[in-house]
Amino acid sequence: SGNGWNNDFEINSQLEQIKKYNYPAEVLVIETWSDEMTFYKWNGKNFWKDPKQTVRDINDAGMHLILWQIPIIKHEWDLEPSQQLLQDIDEAIAKGYCVKDKDGKPYRITENWFHNSLLLDFTNPKAVEWWFSKRKYLLDMGVEGFKTDGGEFLFDKNVVLHNGLNGLEAHNLYPMQYIGAYNSFMQNNNVNGVTFSRAGYAGAHSQAIHWAGDQLSKFSELKAQLCAGISVGLSGILFWGFDIGGFAGELPSPELYLRATAFACFCPIMQWHSEPRKGQFYSSYDADFNNDRSPWNLAEYYNDESLITIATKFANIHSNLKDYIWQEAQYSVENGIPMIAHLSLYFFEDEKALAIENQYMFGKKYLVAPIVEEGAKGREVYLPKGDWKHFFTKEIFEGGKTVFVDCGIDEIPVFERLKYD
C-alpha cells in the first residue's frame, strides 16, 4: 500500500508493476480512497471513474482489497464540509450516536489528529447499525477487509459511553469495541474478511491482524520493530507485521530496505506502506515526489534493479511458505502461541534462550535472527539444543551453542529445526 494511491491511475499502475515483475502480492490496501470527509463514500470521478471496476480489476489480478477506516465523524477545518458530512453530524448528535462528555454534550477529540471531530459510540447498537448501513455497499462491491486505524481517541476520562462506562474505564476497551464491530460487520454479511489494526488491549489477539504503526525509514526503527514484534507476541498478539523499510521520512537505503524485506519475509504479515506524498513526518518533499516504498519505485530512484530481484525473491519465499504459515496460524489460534514467538515459549528450560532478545521462532520450525545493524555482514545466532539446518546454505549446525553466521544482502539467518513435536 501507499498513501499516495488515491486514484484509479495509481492503482492500475501498481497492478501493472506487480504483473511485470511477477511479484506475488495477494492483498492491496487503499488508504486515500474516500472523499476524506465521510470516509465511506468513494472520492469523485476525478479520482475514481468507476470504483466497482477498480475493485474488479484488483480481484481479477488475484488480489483482495482492504480499505482504510477511522472511527470518527470528521470536523472539517480546511474545506467546505460536504452536505453528506453535515447531515451525518446532525443525525449522529440528534440520535445520540456519539460519545458524550460528562454534561451530555457530544465529546470532541482533543488531540491534534482529527481534532474536534466526533467519536462514534460503538457500545450503542443503534449507532453501530447506522454506521455500517452506510458501508454495507462496500462489501457488496467486493471489499474484503478494513484497515481499522486509530482507536486511541478517548482522551477525556470523564466522557460517558452508552453502556455506562466513563472515559477512564473505557479508554483501553474502545479499540476492541471498534475493531470488533468491523469484524462482526463482515461476519454478519458472510464476508470472510480481516481487520488490520494498531490499537488494542487485553483480548486483542481475537481481532485478527495488527501492525506496528508508523515508523521512520531508519535502522534504529528497524531494530525497534524486532523488539516490538517479539514483545507483542509475549503480550498475546498472534499475527503482526510492520512497514518494510519504514513508512516516513527519507526513502530507505537499499541496505535498509532489503534487510527489512528479509525480516518481513519471516513474519505473518509481509507488507510495505508509505506516508502521504507531501510528507507526514518529513515535509520537505514536493508534491510530485514519489515516496512509495515499493521495490520498483526504489529501484528506479537508486538505479538499482537488484532491489526488485532480491525483494521479489523474499516475497516468493514468503508465498511458498503459505501452507506452513496457514498451518502455524491454526496452531497459534488453538494454543495461544504467537507466530513471532520469544525463544522461551519453545525452549523454556534453556536459560540462554530465556535471555535472547533479538531472535524469535517463526512457528515451531524456523528460528529467525534478523540483521538490523547498518553495515553488518553477519551476526551471532544462538541455537538451542538439537540439529538445525541453515535455510539458504542447507548447512547443518549442532545446537546448544552460539555461532557466527555470515549473511549477504540477499539472505537472512534462518534455521530450520530438524526435530520437534
mmCIF file with all atom_site columns, C-alpha atoms in Angstrom, residues 214-361:
data_model
loop_
_atom_site.group_PDB
_atom_site.id
_atom_site.type_symbol
_atom_site.label_atom_id
_atom_site.label_alt_id
_atom_site.label_comp_id
_atom_site.label_asym_id
_atom_site.label_entity_id
_atom_site.label_seq_id
_atom_site.pdbx_PDB_ins_code
_atom_site.Cartn_x
_atom_site.Cartn_y
_atom_site.Cartn_z
_atom_site.occupancy
_atom_site.B_iso_or_equiv
_atom_site.pdbx_formal_charge
_atom_site.auth_seq_id
_atom_site.auth_comp_id
_atom_site.auth_asym_id
_atom_site.auth_atom_id
_atom_site.pdbx_PDB_model_num
ATOM 1   C CA . ASP A 1 214 ? 4.155  4.428   11.536  1.00 0.00 ? 214 ASP A CA 1
ATOM 2   C CA . GLN A 1 215 ? 7.957  4.278   11.556  1.00 0.00 ? 215 GLN A CA 1
ATOM 3   C CA . LEU A 1 216 ? 10.684 6.417   10.055  1.00 0.00 ? 216 LEU A CA 1
ATOM 4   C CA . SER A 1 217 ? 12.978 4.826   7.481   1.00 0.00 ? 217 SER A CA 1
ATOM 5   C CA . LYS A 1 218 ? 15.970 4.331   9.773   1.00 0.00 ? 218 LYS A CA 1
ATOM 6   C CA . PHE A 1 219 ? 17.958 1.350   11.007  1.00 0.00 ? 219 PHE A CA 1
ATOM 7   C CA . SER A 1 220 ? 17.166 2.351   14.587  1.00 0.00 ? 220 SER A CA 1
ATOM 8   C CA . GLU A 1 221 ? 13.474 1.953   13.785  1.00 0.00 ? 221 GLU A CA 1
ATOM 9   C CA . LEU A 1 222 ? 14.048 -1.419  12.114  1.00 0.00 ? 222 LEU A CA 1
ATOM 10  C CA . LYS A 1 223 ? 15.833 -2.591  15.246  1.00 0.00 ? 223 LYS A CA 1
ATOM 11  C CA . ALA A 1 224 ? 12.867 -1.372  17.284  1.00 0.00 ? 224 ALA A CA 1
ATOM 12  C CA . GLN A 1 225 ? 10.493 -3.434  15.134  1.00 0.00 ? 225 GLN A CA 1
ATOM 13  C CA . LEU A 1 226 ? 12.362 -6.603  16.048  1.00 0.00 ? 226 LEU A CA 1
ATOM 14  C CA . CYS A 1 227 ? 11.870 -5.809  19.726  1.00 0.00 ? 227 CYS A CA 1
ATOM 15  C CA . ALA A 1 228 ? 8.269  -4.796  19.091  1.00 0.00 ? 228 ALA A CA 1
ATOM 16  C CA . GLY A 1 229 ? 7.384  -7.984  17.216  1.00 0.00 ? 229 GLY A CA 1
ATOM 17  C CA . ILE A 1 230 ? 8.740  -10.215 19.963  1.00 0.00 ? 230 ILE A CA 1
ATOM 18  C CA . SER A 1 231 ? 7.121  -8.063  22.671  1.00 0.00 ? 231 SER A CA 1
ATOM 19  C CA . VAL A 1 232 ? 3.659  -8.065  21.120  1.00 0.00 ? 232 VAL A CA 1
ATOM 20  C CA . GLY A 1 233 ? 3.911  -11.822 20.803  1.00 0.00 ? 233 GLY A CA 1
ATOM 21  C CA . LEU A 1 234 ? 4.607  -12.084 24.538  1.00 0.00 ? 234 LEU A CA 1
ATOM 22  C CA . SER A 1 235 ? 1.585  -9.802  25.009  1.00 0.00 ? 235 SER A CA 1
ATOM 23  C CA . GLY A 1 236 ? -0.628 -12.306 23.221  1.00 0.00 ? 236 GLY A CA 1
ATOM 24  C CA . ILE A 1 237 ? -0.837 -10.810 19.718  1.00 0.00 ? 237 ILE A CA 1
ATOM 25  C CA . LEU A 1 238 ? -0.767 -13.735 17.299  1.00 0.00 ? 238 LEU A CA 1
ATOM 26  C CA . PHE A 1 239 ? -0.413 -12.081 13.869  1.00 0.00 ? 239 PHE A CA 1
ATOM 27  C CA . TRP A 1 240 ? 1.716  -8.972  13.412  1.00 0.00 ? 240 TRP A CA 1
ATOM 28  C CA . GLY A 1 241 ? 3.720  -7.099  10.799  1.00 0.00 ? 241 GLY A CA 1
ATOM 29  C CA . PHE A 1 242 ? 5.470  -3.784  10.135  1.00 0.00 ? 242 PHE A CA 1
ATOM 30  C CA . ASP A 1 243 ? 6.038  -1.380  7.244   1.00 0.00 ? 243 ASP A CA 1
ATOM 31  C CA . ILE A 1 244 ? 9.003  -2.682  5.242   1.00 0.00 ? 244 ILE A CA 1
ATOM 32  C CA . GLY A 1 245 ? 11.756 -0.068  5.186   1.00 0.00 ? 245 GLY A CA 1
ATOM 33  C CA . GLY A 1 246 ? 9.682  2.326   7.271   1.00 0.00 ? 246 GLY A CA 1
ATOM 34  C CA . PHE A 1 247 ? 6.680  4.495   6.471   1.00 0.00 ? 247 PHE A CA 1
ATOM 35  C CA . ALA A 1 248 ? 8.016  8.033   6.585   1.00 0.00 ? 248 ALA A CA 1
ATOM 36  C CA . GLY A 1 249 ? 10.987 10.311  6.105   1.00 0.00 ? 249 GLY A CA 1
ATOM 37  C CA . GLU A 1 250 ? 13.821 9.883   3.630   1.00 0.00 ? 250 GLU A CA 1
ATOM 38  C CA . LEU A 1 251 ? 13.475 6.879   1.362   1.00 0.00 ? 251 LEU A CA 1
ATOM 39  C CA . PRO A 1 252 ? 15.152 3.819   2.887   1.00 0.00 ? 252 PRO A CA 1
ATOM 40  C CA . SER A 1 253 ? 18.616 2.962   1.651   1.00 0.00 ? 253 SER A CA 1
ATOM 41  C CA . PRO A 1 254 ? 18.863 -0.223  -0.426  1.00 0.00 ? 254 PRO A CA 1
ATOM 42  C CA . GLU A 1 255 ? 20.555 -1.954  2.515   1.00 0.00 ? 255 GLU A CA 1
ATOM 43  C CA . LEU A 1 256 ? 17.843 -0.931  4.981   1.00 0.00 ? 256 LEU A CA 1
ATOM 44  C CA . TYR A 1 257 ? 15.068 -1.871  2.592   1.00 0.00 ? 257 TYR A CA 1
ATOM 45  C CA . LEU A 1 258 ? 16.422 -5.332  1.835   1.00 0.00 ? 258 LEU A CA 1
ATOM 46  C CA . ARG A 1 259 ? 17.270 -6.153  5.448   1.00 0.00 ? 259 ARG A CA 1
ATOM 47  C CA . ALA A 1 260 ? 13.725 -5.120  6.375   1.00 0.00 ? 260 ALA A CA 1
ATOM 48  C CA . THR A 1 261 ? 12.291 -7.155  3.491   1.00 0.00 ? 261 THR A CA 1
ATOM 49  C CA . ALA A 1 262 ? 14.198 -10.234 4.652   1.00 0.00 ? 262 ALA A CA 1
ATOM 50  C CA . PHE A 1 263 ? 12.873 -9.774  8.204   1.00 0.00 ? 263 PHE A CA 1
ATOM 51  C CA . ALA A 1 264 ? 9.304  -9.263  6.991   1.00 0.00 ? 264 ALA A CA 1
ATOM 52  C CA . CYS A 1 265 ? 9.552  -12.388 4.839   1.00 0.00 ? 265 CYS A CA 1
ATOM 53  C CA . PHE A 1 266 ? 9.536  -14.409 8.055   1.00 0.00 ? 266 PHE A CA 1
ATOM 54  C CA . CYS A 1 267 ? 6.626  -12.582 9.682   1.00 0.00 ? 267 CYS A CA 1
ATOM 55  C CA . PRO A 1 268 ? 2.932  -13.482 9.441   1.00 0.00 ? 268 PRO A CA 1
ATOM 56  C CA . ILE A 1 269 ? 2.294  -10.253 7.521   1.00 0.00 ? 269 ILE A CA 1
ATOM 57  C CA . MET A 1 270 ? 4.698  -9.042  4.837   1.00 0.00 ? 270 MET A CA 1
ATOM 58  C CA . GLN A 1 271 ? 3.797  -5.566  3.606   1.00 0.00 ? 271 GLN A CA 1
ATOM 59  C CA . TRP A 1 272 ? 5.122  -2.152  2.690   1.00 0.00 ? 272 TRP A CA 1
ATOM 60  C CA . HIS A 1 273 ? 3.455  1.221   3.101   1.00 0.00 ? 273 HIS A CA 1
ATOM 61  C CA . SER A 1 274 ? 4.380  4.902   2.771   1.00 0.00 ? 274 SER A CA 1
ATOM 62  C CA . GLU A 1 275 ? 3.347  8.303   4.064   1.00 0.00 ? 275 GLU A CA 1
ATOM 63  C CA . PRO A 1 276 ? 1.439  10.944  2.040   1.00 0.00 ? 276 PRO A CA 1
ATOM 64  C CA . ARG A 1 277 ? 3.286  12.292  -0.972  1.00 0.00 ? 277 ARG A CA 1
ATOM 65  C CA . LYS A 1 278 ? 3.849  15.706  0.621   1.00 0.00 ? 278 LYS A CA 1
ATOM 66  C CA . GLY A 1 279 ? 5.176  14.057  3.736   1.00 0.00 ? 279 GLY A CA 1
ATOM 67  C CA . GLN A 1 280 ? 3.707  13.466  7.151   1.00 0.00 ? 280 GLN A CA 1
ATOM 68  C CA . PHE A 1 281 ? 6.767  13.368  9.385   1.00 0.00 ? 281 PHE A CA 1
ATOM 69  C CA . TYR A 1 282 ? 9.107  14.673  6.717   1.00 0.00 ? 282 TYR A CA 1
ATOM 70  C CA . SER A 1 283 ? 7.715  17.695  4.918   1.00 0.00 ? 283 SER A CA 1
ATOM 71  C CA . SER A 1 284 ? 10.480 18.828  2.570   1.00 0.00 ? 284 SER A CA 1
ATOM 72  C CA . TYR A 1 285 ? 9.387  16.642  -0.329  1.00 0.00 ? 285 TYR A CA 1
ATOM 73  C CA . ASP A 1 286 ? 7.453  18.401  -3.036  1.00 0.00 ? 286 ASP A CA 1
ATOM 74  C CA . ALA A 1 287 ? 4.040  17.122  -4.057  1.00 0.00 ? 287 ALA A CA 1
ATOM 75  C CA . ASP A 1 288 ? 5.364  15.355  -7.148  1.00 0.00 ? 288 ASP A CA 1
ATOM 76  C CA . PHE A 1 289 ? 7.985  13.281  -5.344  1.00 0.00 ? 289 PHE A CA 1
ATOM 77  C CA . ASN A 1 290 ? 7.135  9.569   -5.382  1.00 0.00 ? 290 ASN A CA 1
ATOM 78  C CA . ASN A 1 291 ? 7.916  8.290   -1.885  1.00 0.00 ? 291 ASN A CA 1
ATOM 79  C CA . ASP A 1 292 ? 6.378  4.816   -2.355  1.00 0.00 ? 292 ASP A CA 1
ATOM 80  C CA . ARG A 1 293 ? 8.269  2.019   -0.626  1.00 0.00 ? 293 ARG A CA 1
ATOM 81  C CA . SER A 1 294 ? 7.597  -0.386  -3.487  1.00 0.00 ? 294 SER A CA 1
ATOM 82  C CA . PRO A 1 295 ? 10.685 -2.237  -4.772  1.00 0.00 ? 295 PRO A CA 1
ATOM 83  C CA . TRP A 1 296 ? 10.162 -0.870  -8.299  1.00 0.00 ? 296 TRP A CA 1
ATOM 84  C CA . ASN A 1 297 ? 9.994  2.729   -7.120  1.00 0.00 ? 297 ASN A CA 1
ATOM 85  C CA . LEU A 1 298 ? 13.146 2.345   -5.033  1.00 0.00 ? 298 LEU A CA 1
ATOM 86  C CA . ALA A 1 299 ? 14.904 0.533   -7.881  1.00 0.00 ? 299 ALA A CA 1
ATOM 87  C CA . GLU A 1 300 ? 14.159 3.476   -10.155 1.00 0.00 ? 300 GLU A CA 1
ATOM 88  C CA . TYR A 1 301 ? 15.225 6.029   -7.543  1.00 0.00 ? 301 TYR A CA 1
ATOM 89  C CA . TYR A 1 302 ? 18.547 4.291   -6.847  1.00 0.00 ? 302 TYR A CA 1
ATOM 90  C CA . ASN A 1 303 ? 19.004 2.985   -10.415 1.00 0.00 ? 303 ASN A CA 1
ATOM 91  C CA . ASP A 1 304 ? 19.439 -0.486  -8.962  1.00 0.00 ? 304 ASP A CA 1
ATOM 92  C CA . GLU A 1 305 ? 17.395 -3.329  -10.457 1.00 0.00 ? 305 GLU A CA 1
ATOM 93  C CA . SER A 1 306 ? 18.759 -5.744  -7.854  1.00 0.00 ? 306 SER A CA 1
ATOM 94  C CA . LEU A 1 307 ? 16.325 -4.200  -5.386  1.00 0.00 ? 307 LEU A CA 1
ATOM 95  C CA . ILE A 1 308 ? 13.450 -5.689  -7.367  1.00 0.00 ? 308 ILE A CA 1
ATOM 96  C CA . THR A 1 309 ? 15.211 -9.025  -7.865  1.00 0.00 ? 309 THR A CA 1
ATOM 97  C CA . ILE A 1 310 ? 16.026 -9.529  -4.188  1.00 0.00 ? 310 ILE A CA 1
ATOM 98  C CA . ALA A 1 311 ? 12.742 -8.145  -2.849  1.00 0.00 ? 311 ALA A CA 1
ATOM 99  C CA . THR A 1 312 ? 10.826 -10.430 -5.201  1.00 0.00 ? 312 THR A CA 1
ATOM 100 C CA . LYS A 1 313 ? 12.970 -13.368 -4.105  1.00 0.00 ? 313 LYS A CA 1
ATOM 101 C CA . PHE A 1 314 ? 11.936 -12.828 -0.484  1.00 0.00 ? 314 PHE A CA 1
ATOM 102 C CA . ALA A 1 315 ? 8.307  -12.270 -1.460  1.00 0.00 ? 315 ALA A CA 1
ATOM 103 C CA . ASN A 1 316 ? 8.351  -15.611 -3.280  1.00 0.00 ? 316 ASN A CA 1
ATOM 104 C CA . ILE A 1 317 ? 9.843  -17.324 -0.230  1.00 0.00 ? 317 ILE A CA 1
ATOM 105 C CA . HIS A 1 318 ? 7.035  -15.910 1.878   1.00 0.00 ? 318 HIS A CA 1
ATOM 106 C CA . SER A 1 319 ? 4.475  -17.019 -0.696  1.00 0.00 ? 319 SER A CA 1
ATOM 107 C CA . ASN A 1 320 ? 5.983  -20.510 -0.861  1.00 0.00 ? 320 ASN A CA 1
ATOM 108 C CA . LEU A 1 321 ? 5.659  -20.740 2.924   1.00 0.00 ? 321 LEU A CA 1
ATOM 109 C CA . LYS A 1 322 ? 1.919  -20.083 2.694   1.00 0.00 ? 322 LYS A CA 1
ATOM 110 C CA . ASP A 1 323 ? 0.873  -23.623 3.624   1.00 0.00 ? 323 ASP A CA 1
ATOM 111 C CA . TYR A 1 324 ? 3.273  -23.605 6.578   1.00 0.00 ? 324 TYR A CA 1
ATOM 112 C CA . ILE A 1 325 ? 2.058  -20.169 7.692   1.00 0.00 ? 325 ILE A CA 1
ATOM 113 C CA . TRP A 1 326 ? -1.562 -21.320 7.475   1.00 0.00 ? 326 TRP A CA 1
ATOM 114 C CA . GLN A 1 327 ? -0.777 -24.443 9.480   1.00 0.00 ? 327 GLN A CA 1
ATOM 115 C CA . GLU A 1 328 ? 1.079  -22.469 12.142  1.00 0.00 ? 328 GLU A CA 1
ATOM 116 C CA . ALA A 1 329 ? -1.650 -19.823 12.221  1.00 0.00 ? 329 ALA A CA 1
ATOM 117 C CA . GLN A 1 330 ? -4.159 -22.537 13.109  1.00 0.00 ? 330 GLN A CA 1
ATOM 118 C CA . TYR A 1 331 ? -1.797 -23.788 15.812  1.00 0.00 ? 331 TYR A CA 1
ATOM 119 C CA . SER A 1 332 ? -1.460 -20.248 17.173  1.00 0.00 ? 332 SER A CA 1
ATOM 120 C CA . VAL A 1 333 ? -5.222 -19.800 17.418  1.00 0.00 ? 333 VAL A CA 1
ATOM 121 C CA . GLU A 1 334 ? -5.730 -23.187 19.066  1.00 0.00 ? 334 GLU A CA 1
ATOM 122 C CA . ASN A 1 335 ? -2.840 -22.866 21.546  1.00 0.00 ? 335 ASN A CA 1
ATOM 123 C CA . GLY A 1 336 ? -2.341 -19.133 22.052  1.00 0.00 ? 336 GLY A CA 1
ATOM 124 C CA . ILE A 1 337 ? 1.286  -19.238 20.904  1.00 0.00 ? 337 ILE A CA 1
ATOM 125 C CA . PRO A 1 338 ? 2.134  -16.217 18.717  1.00 0.00 ? 338 PRO A CA 1
ATOM 126 C CA . MET A 1 339 ? 3.642  -16.793 15.293  1.00 0.00 ? 339 MET A CA 1
ATOM 127 C CA . ILE A 1 340 ? 6.508  -14.488 16.268  1.00 0.00 ? 340 ILE A CA 1
ATOM 128 C CA . ALA A 1 341 ? 7.472  -16.235 19.491  1.00 0.00 ? 341 ALA A CA 1
ATOM 129 C CA . HIS A 1 342 ? 10.202 -15.465 22.003  1.00 0.00 ? 342 HIS A CA 1
ATOM 130 C CA . LEU A 1 343 ? 12.534 -18.453 22.231  1.00 0.00 ? 343 LEU A CA 1
ATOM 131 C CA . SER A 1 344 ? 11.378 -19.070 25.804  1.00 0.00 ? 344 SER A CA 1
ATOM 132 C CA . LEU A 1 345 ? 7.965  -20.154 24.552  1.00 0.00 ? 345 LEU A CA 1
ATOM 133 C CA . TYR A 1 346 ? 9.530  -23.180 22.861  1.00 0.00 ? 346 TYR A CA 1
ATOM 134 C CA . PHE A 1 347 ? 12.742 -23.664 24.874  1.00 0.00 ? 347 PHE A CA 1
ATOM 135 C CA . PHE A 1 348 ? 11.572 -22.773 28.363  1.00 0.00 ? 348 PHE A CA 1
ATOM 136 C CA . GLU A 1 349 ? 14.192 -24.962 30.093  1.00 0.00 ? 349 GLU A CA 1
ATOM 137 C CA . ASP A 1 350 ? 17.084 -23.317 28.227  1.00 0.00 ? 350 ASP A CA 1
ATOM 138 C CA . GLU A 1 351 ? 18.475 -20.469 30.341  1.00 0.00 ? 351 GLU A CA 1
ATOM 139 C CA . LYS A 1 352 ? 20.357 -18.937 27.411  1.00 0.00 ? 352 LYS A CA 1
ATOM 140 C CA . ALA A 1 353 ? 17.199 -18.920 25.284  1.00 0.00 ? 353 ALA A CA 1
ATOM 141 C CA . LEU A 1 354 ? 15.373 -17.049 28.041  1.00 0.00 ? 354 LEU A CA 1
ATOM 142 C CA . ALA A 1 355 ? 17.819 -14.146 27.721  1.00 0.00 ? 355 ALA A CA 1
ATOM 143 C CA . ILE A 1 356 ? 17.763 -13.808 23.910  1.00 0.00 ? 356 ILE A CA 1
ATOM 144 C CA . GLU A 1 357 ? 16.013 -10.615 22.805  1.00 0.00 ? 357 GLU A CA 1
ATOM 145 C CA . ASN A 1 358 ? 16.863 -10.381 19.100  1.00 0.00 ? 358 ASN A CA 1
ATOM 146 C CA . GLN A 1 359 ? 15.831 -13.783 17.703  1.00 0.00 ? 359 GLN A CA 1
ATOM 147 C CA . TYR A 1 360 ? 12.473 -15.484 17.521  1.00 0.00 ? 360 TYR A CA 1
ATOM 148 C CA . MET A 1 361 ? 10.705 -18.615 16.405  1.00 0.00 ? 361 MET A CA 1
#
